[in-house]
Coordinates of C-alpha atoms in Angstrom, one line a residue:
M25 CA 79.5 -12.5 4.4
P26 CA 77.5 -10.7 1.7
N27 CA 77.3 -12.6 -1.6
M28 CA 79.7 -10.2 -3.4
F29 CA 82.4 -12.3 -1.7
F30 CA 81.2 -15.6 -2.9
G31 CA 83.1 -17.8 -5.4
Y32 CA 86.6 -18.8 -6.2
D33 CA 88.2 -17.3 -9.3
T34 CA 90.5 -20.2 -10.2
S35 CA 87.8 -22.9 -10.0
E36 CA 87.4 -25.1 -13.1
T37 CA 83.9 -26.2 -12.0
D38 CA 81.2 -24.6 -14.1
A39 CA 78.8 -24.0 -11.2
V40 CA 81.5 -22.3 -9.1
S41 CA 82.8 -20.3 -12.0
D42 CA 79.2 -19.1 -12.7
M43 CA 78.7 -18.1 -9.1
T44 CA 82.1 -16.3 -9.1
G45 CA 81.2 -14.3 -12.1
K46 CA 77.8 -13.3 -10.6
A47 CA 79.5 -12.3 -7.4
M48 CA 82.1 -10.3 -9.3
A49 CA 79.3 -8.5 -11.1
V50 CA 77.6 -7.7 -7.8
G51 CA 80.9 -6.6 -6.3
S52 CA 81.8 -4.4 -9.2
A53 CA 78.5 -2.6 -8.9
Y54 CA 79.1 -2.0 -5.2
M55 CA 82.7 -0.9 -5.5
S56 CA 81.7 1.6 -8.2
L57 CA 79.4 3.1 -5.6
E58 CA 82.3 3.6 -3.2
A59 CA 83.1 6.8 -5.2
F60 CA 79.4 7.6 -5.4
E61 CA 79.8 11.0 -7.0
S62 CA 81.4 9.3 -10.0
T63 CA 78.4 7.0 -10.7
Q64 CA 74.8 7.7 -10.1
V65 CA 75.3 11.2 -8.6
D66 CA 77.5 12.2 -11.4
A67 CA 75.1 11.0 -14.1
V68 CA 72.1 12.6 -12.3
V69 CA 73.9 15.9 -12.2
T70 CA 74.9 15.7 -15.8
G71 CA 71.3 15.0 -16.8
I72 CA 70.0 18.0 -14.8
V73 CA 72.6 20.3 -16.3
N74 CA 71.7 19.3 -19.8
Q75 CA 68.0 19.5 -19.1
Y76 CA 68.3 23.1 -18.1
E77 CA 70.6 24.1 -20.9
N78 CA 68.5 22.4 -23.5
E79 CA 65.6 24.6 -22.3
G80 CA 67.8 27.6 -23.1
K81 CA 68.7 28.4 -19.5
Q82 CA 72.4 29.4 -19.3
I83 CA 74.3 28.0 -16.3
D84 CA 77.6 29.5 -15.3
R85 CA 78.4 27.3 -12.3
V86 CA 77.3 24.0 -10.8
I87 CA 77.6 23.3 -7.0
V88 CA 76.9 19.8 -5.7
H89 CA 76.5 18.8 -2.0
N90 CA 76.6 15.0 -1.4
S91 CA 76.9 13.3 2.0
F92 CA 77.2 9.7 0.8
D93 CA 80.0 7.9 2.7
E94 CA 81.4 4.4 3.2
D95 CA 79.0 3.6 6.0
D96 CA 76.1 4.3 3.6
L97 CA 77.7 1.8 1.1
L98 CA 77.9 -0.8 3.9
W99 CA 74.2 -0.4 4.6
M100 CA 73.4 -0.6 0.9
I101 CA 75.3 -3.9 0.6
A102 CA 73.7 -5.4 3.7
I103 CA 70.2 -4.3 2.6
N104 CA 70.5 -5.8 -0.9
S105 CA 72.0 -9.0 0.4
V106 CA 69.0 -9.6 2.7
A107 CA 66.5 -8.4 0.2
Y108 CA 67.6 -11.1 -2.2
Q109 CA 68.4 -13.7 0.6
Q110 CA 72.0 -13.9 -0.6
D111 CA 70.7 -15.6 -3.8
L112 CA 73.1 -14.6 -6.7
N113 CA 70.6 -16.1 -9.2
A114 CA 67.9 -13.6 -8.1
M115 CA 70.1 -10.6 -7.4
T116 CA 71.3 -8.4 -10.3
V117 CA 73.4 -5.4 -11.0
E118 CA 70.1 -3.7 -12.0
S119 CA 68.6 -4.3 -8.6
I120 CA 71.7 -2.7 -6.9
W121 CA 71.4 0.3 -9.3
G122 CA 67.7 0.5 -8.6
L123 CA 68.1 0.7 -4.8
S124 CA 70.9 3.2 -5.0
Y125 CA 69.1 5.4 -7.5
S126 CA 65.8 5.4 -5.7
S127 CA 67.7 6.3 -2.5
L128 CA 69.1 9.4 -4.0
K129 CA 66.8 12.1 -2.6
K130 CA 67.8 15.3 -4.3
R131 CA 66.9 19.0 -4.3
F132 CA 68.1 21.5 -6.9
H133 CA 67.8 25.2 -7.5
L134 CA 68.8 27.5 -10.2
G135 CA 69.6 31.1 -9.2
L136 CA 72.1 33.8 -8.8
F137 CA 75.2 33.3 -6.7
G138 CA 78.1 35.6 -5.8
D139 CA 79.0 38.1 -8.5
A140 CA 75.7 37.4 -10.4
E141 CA 76.7 34.0 -11.8
T142 CA 73.8 31.8 -12.7
T143 CA 74.4 28.8 -10.4
L144 CA 72.7 25.4 -10.3
E145 CA 72.9 24.0 -6.8
I146 CA 72.1 20.3 -6.2
S147 CA 71.9 18.7 -2.8
F148 CA 71.7 14.9 -2.2
E149 CA 70.4 13.9 1.2
K150 CA 71.9 11.3 3.5
F151 CA 71.0 7.7 2.8
D152 CA 68.4 6.5 5.2
P153 CA 68.7 2.7 5.8
E154 CA 65.6 2.5 7.9
A155 CA 63.5 4.2 5.2
A156 CA 65.0 1.9 2.6
M157 CA 64.2 -1.3 4.6
E158 CA 60.7 0.0 5.3
E159 CA 60.1 0.6 1.6
L160 CA 61.3 -3.0 0.8
G161 CA 58.9 -4.4 3.4
F162 CA 61.5 -5.8 5.8
D163 CA 60.1 -7.4 9.0
E164 CA 62.1 -7.4 12.2
E165 CA 64.0 -10.6 11.4
A166 CA 65.1 -9.1 8.1
K167 CA 66.2 -5.9 9.8
N168 CA 68.2 -7.9 12.4
W169 CA 69.9 -9.8 9.6
T170 CA 70.7 -6.6 7.8
A171 CA 72.2 -5.1 11.0
A172 CA 74.3 -8.3 11.5
L173 CA 75.7 -8.1 7.9
H174 CA 76.4 -4.4 8.3
G175 CA 78.3 -5.2 11.5
I176 CA 80.3 -8.0 9.9
L177 CA 81.3 -5.7 7.0
E178 CA 82.2 -2.9 9.4
K179 CA 84.3 -5.0 11.8
S180 CA 86.0 -7.1 9.2
D181 CA 87.0 -4.1 7.1
A182 CA 86.3 -6.4 4.1
L183 CA 85.9 -3.7 1.5
H184 CA 89.5 -2.4 2.2
R185 CA 91.0 -5.9 2.6
Y186 CA 89.6 -7.1 -0.8
A187 CA 89.9 -3.8 -2.6
A188 CA 92.7 -5.1 -4.8
Y189 CA 90.3 -7.8 -6.1
Y190 CA 88.0 -5.2 -7.5
K191 CA 90.7 -2.8 -8.7
P192 CA 90.1 -3.8 -12.4
V193 CA 86.6 -2.3 -12.2
Q194 CA 87.7 1.1 -11.0
P195 CA 87.5 3.9 -13.6
S196 CA 90.1 4.9 -16.0
Y197 CA 89.4 8.6 -16.6
G198 CA 91.5 9.0 -19.8
G199 CA 90.1 5.9 -21.6
D200 CA 91.8 2.9 -22.9
T201 CA 94.5 3.6 -25.5
G202 CA 97.2 1.2 -24.4
G203 CA 98.2 -2.3 -25.3
A204 CA 99.9 -3.6 -28.4
Y205 CA 97.3 -2.5 -30.9
T206 CA 98.9 -1.3 -34.1
G207 CA 95.9 -1.3 -36.4
P208 CA 94.2 1.8 -37.9
V209 CA 92.4 4.3 -35.6
D210 CA 90.0 6.0 -38.0
R211 CA 88.3 9.3 -37.4
G212 CA 85.1 10.5 -39.1
D213 CA 85.1 13.4 -41.6
S214 CA 82.1 15.4 -40.2
F215 CA 81.8 17.8 -37.3
Q216 CA 78.2 18.2 -36.2
N217 CA 75.9 17.4 -33.3
D218 CA 72.8 16.3 -35.3
I219 CA 71.5 12.7 -35.0
D220 CA 69.8 11.5 -38.1
N221 CA 66.7 9.4 -37.1
S222 CA 66.0 8.5 -40.7
R223 CA 68.8 6.1 -40.7
F224 CA 67.3 4.0 -38.0
R225 CA 65.1 0.9 -38.6
D226 CA 62.9 1.9 -35.7
P227 CA 63.8 5.0 -33.6
Y228 CA 61.4 4.0 -30.9
S229 CA 62.8 0.6 -30.1
K230 CA 66.2 -0.2 -28.8
N231 CA 67.7 -2.8 -31.1
N232 CA 71.1 -4.0 -32.2
H233 CA 70.9 -2.7 -35.8
D234 CA 70.1 0.9 -34.7
L235 CA 72.8 0.8 -31.9
A236 CA 75.3 0.1 -34.7
V237 CA 73.9 2.9 -36.7
F238 CA 73.9 5.3 -33.7
A239 CA 77.6 4.4 -32.9
T240 CA 78.6 4.9 -36.5
Q241 CA 77.0 8.3 -36.6
A242 CA 78.9 9.2 -33.4
W243 CA 82.1 8.2 -35.1
E244 CA 81.3 10.0 -38.4
N245 CA 80.5 13.2 -36.5
N246 CA 83.7 13.1 -34.4
W247 CA 82.2 12.9 -30.9
G248 CA 84.6 13.7 -28.2
Y249 CA 85.5 11.8 -25.0
V250 CA 85.0 13.2 -21.5
W251 CA 84.7 10.9 -18.5
G252 CA 81.2 10.5 -17.2
T253 CA 79.4 12.0 -20.2
F254 CA 76.8 10.1 -22.3
G255 CA 76.2 11.9 -25.6
N256 CA 74.9 15.3 -24.7
V257 CA 76.7 18.5 -25.8
L258 CA 79.6 19.5 -23.6
T259 CA 78.8 23.0 -22.3
S260 CA 81.1 25.3 -20.3
S261 CA 79.0 24.7 -17.1
L262 CA 79.1 20.9 -17.6
L263 CA 82.8 21.0 -18.1
Y264 CA 83.2 23.2 -15.0
Y265 CA 81.3 20.5 -13.0
K266 CA 83.5 17.7 -14.4
L267 CA 86.7 19.6 -13.5
E268 CA 85.4 20.1 -9.9
Q269 CA 84.5 16.5 -9.6
Y270 CA 87.7 15.1 -11.2
P271 CA 90.5 17.7 -10.8
E272 CA 93.1 15.1 -11.9
G273 CA 91.1 12.7 -14.0
V274 CA 89.5 15.4 -16.2
G275 CA 91.6 18.3 -15.1
N276 CA 94.8 16.8 -16.5
F277 CA 93.2 17.0 -20.0
E278 CA 91.5 20.4 -19.5
S279 CA 93.3 22.3 -22.2
F280 CA 92.8 19.6 -24.8
I281 CA 89.2 19.2 -23.9
R282 CA 88.5 22.9 -24.2
E283 CA 90.3 23.1 -27.5
N284 CA 88.8 20.0 -29.1
W285 CA 85.5 18.8 -27.4
L286 CA 83.8 21.9 -25.9
G287 CA 80.5 22.5 -27.7
R288 CA 80.5 19.0 -29.2
R289 CA 78.7 15.8 -28.1
T290 CA 80.9 13.7 -25.8
A291 CA 80.8 10.3 -24.2
D292 CA 83.1 7.9 -22.3
C293 CA 83.3 4.3 -23.5
V294 CA 80.1 2.9 -21.9
G295 CA 78.5 6.4 -22.2
L296 CA 78.4 5.8 -25.9
I297 CA 76.1 2.8 -25.4
K298 CA 74.1 4.5 -22.7
A299 CA 73.7 7.5 -25.1
Y300 CA 71.8 5.2 -27.5
G301 CA 69.8 3.6 -24.7
W302 CA 68.7 6.9 -23.3
Y303 CA 68.3 8.7 -26.6
N304 CA 64.8 10.3 -27.1
P305 CA 64.2 10.6 -30.9
D306 CA 61.5 13.2 -30.3
T307 CA 63.7 15.7 -28.4
G308 CA 67.2 14.6 -29.5
L309 CA 68.2 14.5 -25.8
M310 CA 69.6 11.7 -23.7
D311 CA 67.2 11.3 -20.9
Y312 CA 69.1 9.7 -18.0
G313 CA 68.0 6.2 -16.8
T314 CA 65.2 5.8 -19.4
N315 CA 64.1 3.1 -21.8
G316 CA 64.9 0.4 -19.3
M317 CA 68.7 0.9 -19.5
S318 CA 70.4 1.1 -16.1
D319 CA 73.4 3.2 -15.4
L320 CA 76.0 0.5 -15.7
G321 CA 79.8 0.6 -16.0
A322 CA 81.7 -1.2 -18.7
D323 CA 82.4 -4.2 -16.5
Q324 CA 79.0 -4.2 -15.0
M325 CA 77.4 -4.2 -18.4
F326 CA 79.4 -7.3 -19.5
Y327 CA 78.8 -9.2 -16.3
A328 CA 75.0 -8.4 -16.4
A329 CA 74.6 -9.7 -19.9
A330 CA 72.5 -12.8 -20.4
E331 CA 74.6 -13.9 -23.4
S332 CA 78.3 -13.5 -23.5
G333 CA 81.5 -15.4 -24.3
P334 CA 85.2 -15.2 -25.2
M335 CA 86.2 -13.5 -28.5
D336 CA 86.8 -16.8 -30.4
T337 CA 83.1 -17.6 -30.0
M338 CA 81.7 -14.2 -31.1
P339 CA 78.9 -14.5 -33.7
E340 CA 78.7 -12.1 -36.6
I341 CA 76.0 -9.8 -35.2
E342 CA 76.2 -6.1 -35.5
G343 CA 75.5 -4.2 -32.3
L344 CA 77.2 -6.7 -30.0
A345 CA 79.5 -5.2 -27.3
V346 CA 83.1 -6.1 -27.2
W347 CA 84.7 -5.9 -23.8
K348 CA 88.0 -5.9 -21.9
S349 CA 88.4 -5.0 -18.3
G350 CA 87.4 -1.4 -17.8
H351 CA 86.5 -0.7 -21.4
I352 CA 83.8 -1.5 -23.9
G353 CA 82.9 -0.8 -27.6
V354 CA 80.2 -1.5 -30.2
Y355 CA 80.8 -4.1 -33.0
I356 CA 79.4 -2.7 -36.3
G357 CA 80.2 -5.7 -38.4
G358 CA 82.8 -6.4 -41.0
G359 CA 85.5 -6.7 -38.4
Y360 CA 85.2 -3.2 -37.1
V361 CA 84.4 -1.6 -33.7
I362 CA 83.2 1.9 -32.8
E363 CA 84.6 2.9 -29.4
A364 CA 85.0 6.0 -27.3
M365 CA 88.7 5.3 -27.1
G366 CA 90.0 8.1 -24.8
T367 CA 90.2 11.8 -24.1
M368 CA 92.9 12.3 -26.8
Y369 CA 91.1 10.3 -29.4
G370 CA 87.3 10.7 -29.0
V371 CA 85.0 8.3 -30.7
V372 CA 86.9 6.3 -33.4
R373 CA 86.7 3.2 -35.5
T374 CA 89.2 0.4 -34.9
E375 CA 89.6 -3.2 -36.0
V376 CA 88.5 -6.1 -33.8
E377 CA 91.7 -8.0 -34.3
G378 CA 94.7 -7.0 -32.2
R379 CA 92.8 -4.5 -29.9
G380 CA 93.0 -6.8 -26.9
W381 CA 89.2 -7.5 -26.5
E382 CA 88.6 -10.2 -24.0
G383 CA 84.9 -11.0 -24.6
W384 CA 81.6 -10.1 -26.3
C385 CA 78.1 -9.8 -25.0
K386 CA 74.6 -8.9 -25.9
I387 CA 73.9 -5.6 -24.2
P388 CA 71.2 -5.8 -21.6
F389 CA 68.0 -3.9 -22.6
I390 CA 68.8 -4.1 -26.3
S391 CA 66.8 -6.5 -28.5
Y392 CA 68.8 -8.7 -30.9
D393 CA 68.2 -10.4 -34.2
R394 CA 70.5 -11.1 -37.0

């Protein structure tokens, strides 16, 4: 079986526990691809929309055509497993993201549609496993192993049989506002979309101090929360696309979003971190997938971290991530966290204690010093 199914989650042996954690990270990356439009496709579309609109081109409507299906996911799992010879020490969430992103062959066109609406139409082509294997330099033996793993996955129905195991990594569109937390939920006192580069130590490097400053600015300026966004301004066309993609997840909050977040910078929980990672200080835009930061979910980011631990071991370092299943925030020091809490809250400041955080980590692609 592919290495996403390795491990035993009740083991007390360090080696097995480590292997299980790595397998969970790999599995969570794959399972987020099962709803492909809500991961890479969604982020790519969001980036294209913002790119056009930041050039001053008005978009009234976004149409997306995507043919990715479960069989494509099975091929992707099989190809990655063979490419890394089932070695969990060599395989990473980033490698999965890299293959999936490079495999997204897209075409897009901006023009008039119907009753003279300016429409952005984006088409994603079918995943081509043969082309992917050729690009990776697979010989015939590797191709045969890939086909065998694909057949095992298909016949065993493993993804559906073990779906409940990965349920915690599935998205929560409205954010994380539950639990027993009774501490303060502080909002900022400004309403603007500017980002002040002068407050950064070094706008051109991605470091823990400036991540904390960036998150603090997002809080001070009352950024909103919309699932799948990462810091760009929420325009009418971008909201239209989100409503098409998530008629329940986002649609259930449509009135609130229109009244409170339209025309404002928005992010979801991990989108707040990716906004900093992809932020271009020269243009003020978030350029998707840049500066070495992969498009990871909250759980994937935690599992991909080289340094992490339970909350009782967290060092006093600003810019660390604090994590619980499906949700992530940025520690800014002094016992406080900035988090994109949920649709009805936006980006807020909360106390670390009592919020139910399960662990901390140093975010991949961010350099840390004290």
